[in-house]
Short mmCIF file of C-alpha atoms in Angstrom, two decimals:
data_model
loop_
_atom_site.label_atom_id
_atom_site.label_comp_id
_atom_site.label_asym_id
_atom_site.label_seq_id
_atom_site.Cartn_x
_atom_site.Cartn_y
_atom_site.Cartn_z
CA VAL A 1 91.39 97.77 102.69
CA ALA A 2 89.50 94.53 102.07
CA LEU A 3 92.66 92.44 102.28
CA SER A 4 93.71 94.19 105.47
CA ALA A 5 90.29 93.66 107.01
CA ALA A 6 90.26 90.01 105.96
CA ILE A 7 93.65 89.38 107.54
CA SER A 8 92.62 91.09 110.75
CA GLY A 9 89.37 89.13 110.87
CA SER A 10 87.15 92.20 110.80
CA VAL A 11 85.72 92.18 107.26
CA SER A 12 82.13 92.35 108.46
CA GLU A 13 82.91 95.30 110.71
CA ASN A 14 84.94 97.40 108.30
CA PHE A 15 83.95 96.47 104.76
CA ALA A 16 80.49 96.23 103.20
CA VAL A 17 81.23 93.16 101.08
CA GLY A 18 77.74 92.85 99.60
CA MET A 19 77.68 96.48 98.55
CA HIS A 20 81.21 96.23 97.18
CA PHE A 21 80.31 93.32 94.91
CA ALA A 22 76.98 94.86 93.88
CA VAL A 23 78.80 97.99 92.70
CA ILE A 24 81.76 96.23 91.06
CA CYS A 25 79.56 93.64 89.33
CA ALA A 26 77.17 96.23 87.89
CA GLU A 27 79.52 99.13 87.15
CA ASP A 28 83.07 97.89 86.65
CA LEU A 29 83.24 94.25 85.59
CA PRO A 30 81.15 94.71 82.40
CA ARG A 31 83.69 97.30 81.21
CA ILE A 32 86.74 95.07 81.63
CA ASP A 33 88.09 93.97 78.27
CA ALA A 34 88.08 90.15 78.51
CA ALA A 35 90.90 89.76 75.98
CA ALA A 36 93.13 92.21 77.85
CA ALA A 37 92.32 90.54 81.17
CA ALA A 38 93.15 87.12 79.68
CA GLN A 39 96.61 88.40 78.75
CA GLY A 40 97.08 89.40 82.34
CA SER A 41 98.44 92.51 83.89
CA PRO A 42 102.10 93.46 83.98
CA LEU A 43 101.62 93.46 87.73
CA ARG A 44 102.33 90.51 89.97
CA PHE A 45 98.79 89.09 90.11
CA GLY A 46 98.03 89.00 86.37
CA SER A 47 94.34 88.48 85.67
CA ALA A 48 93.67 86.87 89.08
CA PHE A 49 91.52 89.73 90.40
CA ALA A 50 89.38 89.94 87.26
CA ASP A 51 88.91 86.16 87.35
CA LEU A 52 87.90 86.20 91.02
CA TYR A 53 85.44 89.02 90.46
CA ARG A 54 83.92 87.24 87.45
CA GLN A 55 83.31 84.17 89.63
CA ALA A 56 81.83 86.19 92.49
CA CYS A 57 79.65 88.27 90.18
CA ARG A 58 77.90 85.15 88.89
CA LEU A 59 76.36 84.93 92.37
CA VAL A 60 75.54 88.62 92.84
CA PRO A 61 72.28 89.94 91.43
CA SER A 62 72.91 93.11 89.45
CA ARG A 63 71.51 95.13 86.58
CA ALA A 64 73.34 96.74 83.73
CA VAL A 65 73.78 100.46 84.19
CA PRO A 66 72.83 102.79 81.33
CA PRO A 67 75.67 104.36 79.29
CA GLU A 68 74.91 107.86 80.63
CA PHE A 69 75.85 106.58 84.10
CA TYR A 70 79.49 106.85 83.03
CA SER A 71 79.31 110.51 81.99
CA VAL A 72 79.78 113.45 84.34
CA PRO A 73 77.22 116.22 83.84
CA ALA A 74 77.97 119.87 84.48
CA SER A 75 76.30 121.10 87.65
CA LYS A 76 75.82 124.32 89.57
CA VAL A 77 75.53 122.36 92.83
CA PRO A 78 78.77 122.57 94.83
CA VAL A 79 80.65 119.26 95.02
CA LEU A 80 83.56 118.43 97.31
CA ILE A 81 85.92 115.80 95.89
CA PHE A 82 88.63 114.04 97.91
CA SER A 83 91.49 112.09 96.37
CA GLY A 84 94.35 110.21 97.94
CA GLY A 85 97.75 110.64 96.35
CA LEU A 86 98.46 106.94 97.03
CA ASP A 87 95.13 105.64 95.68
CA PRO A 88 95.70 103.21 92.79
CA ALA A 89 91.96 102.70 92.18
CA THR A 90 90.91 106.33 91.75
CA PRO A 91 94.06 108.40 91.19
CA THR A 92 94.08 112.16 91.60
CA ARG A 93 93.86 112.73 87.85
CA HIS A 94 90.35 111.25 87.98
CA GLY A 95 89.35 113.76 90.66
CA ASP A 96 90.81 116.57 88.54
CA SER A 97 88.81 115.42 85.52
CA VAL A 98 85.54 115.10 87.45
CA ALA A 99 86.00 118.49 89.13
CA GLN A 100 86.61 120.13 85.76
CA ARG A 101 83.53 118.52 84.20
CA LEU A 102 81.25 119.33 87.13
CA GLY A 103 82.20 122.98 87.07
CA ASN A 104 81.34 123.97 90.65
CA ALA A 105 83.66 121.56 92.45
CA LYS A 106 86.65 121.69 94.75
CA HIS A 107 89.16 118.86 94.54
CA VAL A 108 91.12 118.31 97.76
CA ILE A 109 94.09 115.95 97.62
CA ALA A 110 95.56 114.09 100.59
CA PRO A 111 99.00 113.28 99.16
CA ASN A 112 99.93 110.55 101.65
CA LEU A 113 96.60 108.71 101.83
CA GLY A 114 94.93 106.10 99.66
CA HIS A 115 91.23 105.37 99.15
CA GLY A 116 88.51 106.54 101.53
CA ILE A 117 89.69 110.01 102.54
CA SER A 118 86.47 111.33 104.08
CA ALA A 119 87.05 109.53 107.40
CA GLN A 120 90.78 110.32 107.70
CA GLY A 121 92.50 113.05 109.70
CA CYS A 122 90.78 116.42 109.37
CA ALA A 123 88.57 115.33 106.44
CA PRO A 124 85.44 114.79 108.60
CA MET A 125 85.73 118.40 109.77
CA LEU A 126 86.08 119.58 106.15
CA VAL A 127 83.02 117.57 105.11
CA SER A 128 81.05 118.98 108.04
CA ARG A 129 81.97 122.55 107.13
CA PHE A 130 81.12 121.98 103.48
CA VAL A 131 77.72 120.45 104.26
CA ARG A 132 76.86 123.04 106.89
CA ASP A 133 77.91 126.05 104.79
CA ALA A 134 77.12 124.60 101.32
CA SER A 135 80.30 126.41 100.33
CA PHE A 136 84.00 125.81 99.75
CA GLU A 137 84.97 129.02 101.52
CA ARG A 138 86.02 127.28 104.76
CA VAL A 139 87.29 124.07 103.16
CA ASP A 140 91.08 124.24 103.31
CA GLY A 141 92.68 120.88 102.58
CA ASP A 142 96.16 121.88 103.80
CA CYS A 143 95.51 119.85 106.96
CA LEU A 144 95.32 116.67 104.84
CA ALA A 145 98.79 117.37 103.43
CA ARG A 146 100.20 117.15 106.96
CA ILE A 147 99.10 113.53 107.43
CA PRO A 148 102.27 111.40 107.21
CA ALA A 149 102.66 108.57 104.73
CA PRO A 150 101.82 105.13 106.11
CA SER A 151 104.64 102.89 107.26
CA PHE A 152 105.00 99.66 105.36
CA PHE A 153 106.48 96.44 106.62
CA VAL A 154 106.68 93.09 104.90
CA ALA A 155 107.63 90.18 107.14
CA LEU A 156 110.67 88.37 105.80
CA ASP A 157 109.19 85.09 106.98
CA PRO A 158 105.37 85.17 106.74
CA ALA A 159 105.17 82.20 109.12
CA ALA A 160 106.85 84.34 111.79
CA ALA A 161 104.34 87.18 111.45
CA PRO A 162 102.21 87.70 114.56
CA ARG A 163 98.66 86.42 114.34
CA THR A 164 95.64 88.04 115.91
CA LYS A 165 92.59 86.17 117.06
CA PRO A 166 89.23 87.30 115.62
#
């Protein structure tokens, strides 16, 4: 999402950069194993992302979060959880785990979507029903399964790719 917004010149409109870094710097970066990151990832970018975040986080004020922040308490309060089947950051197994730990949760999966489900397709209607009724009774995620997978295209010659003006 951030890369897409940056390329299209609309980062400030579509992505809360300050909030993103505040969250990542406080919650995620401290948990990255420095030795593992130094070895790099088997993926194409190696440790580049961890290195970039470390540099950015030096400039972002943040506080350490307490250890209990990372645990999921059981709750009687109903919780609606969305997951995207194509989300590499928070895969569906994480939603399953959180739903099980919470106890009173419904996990709805959008198989052909990535991160940020609540604004996609019929999800806003599902959220509205859930909030209005404080119940899962009318939350049927089948409509999310009908959203088609995104089309992907990689330009053979990046220099020939069309450019948009900000």
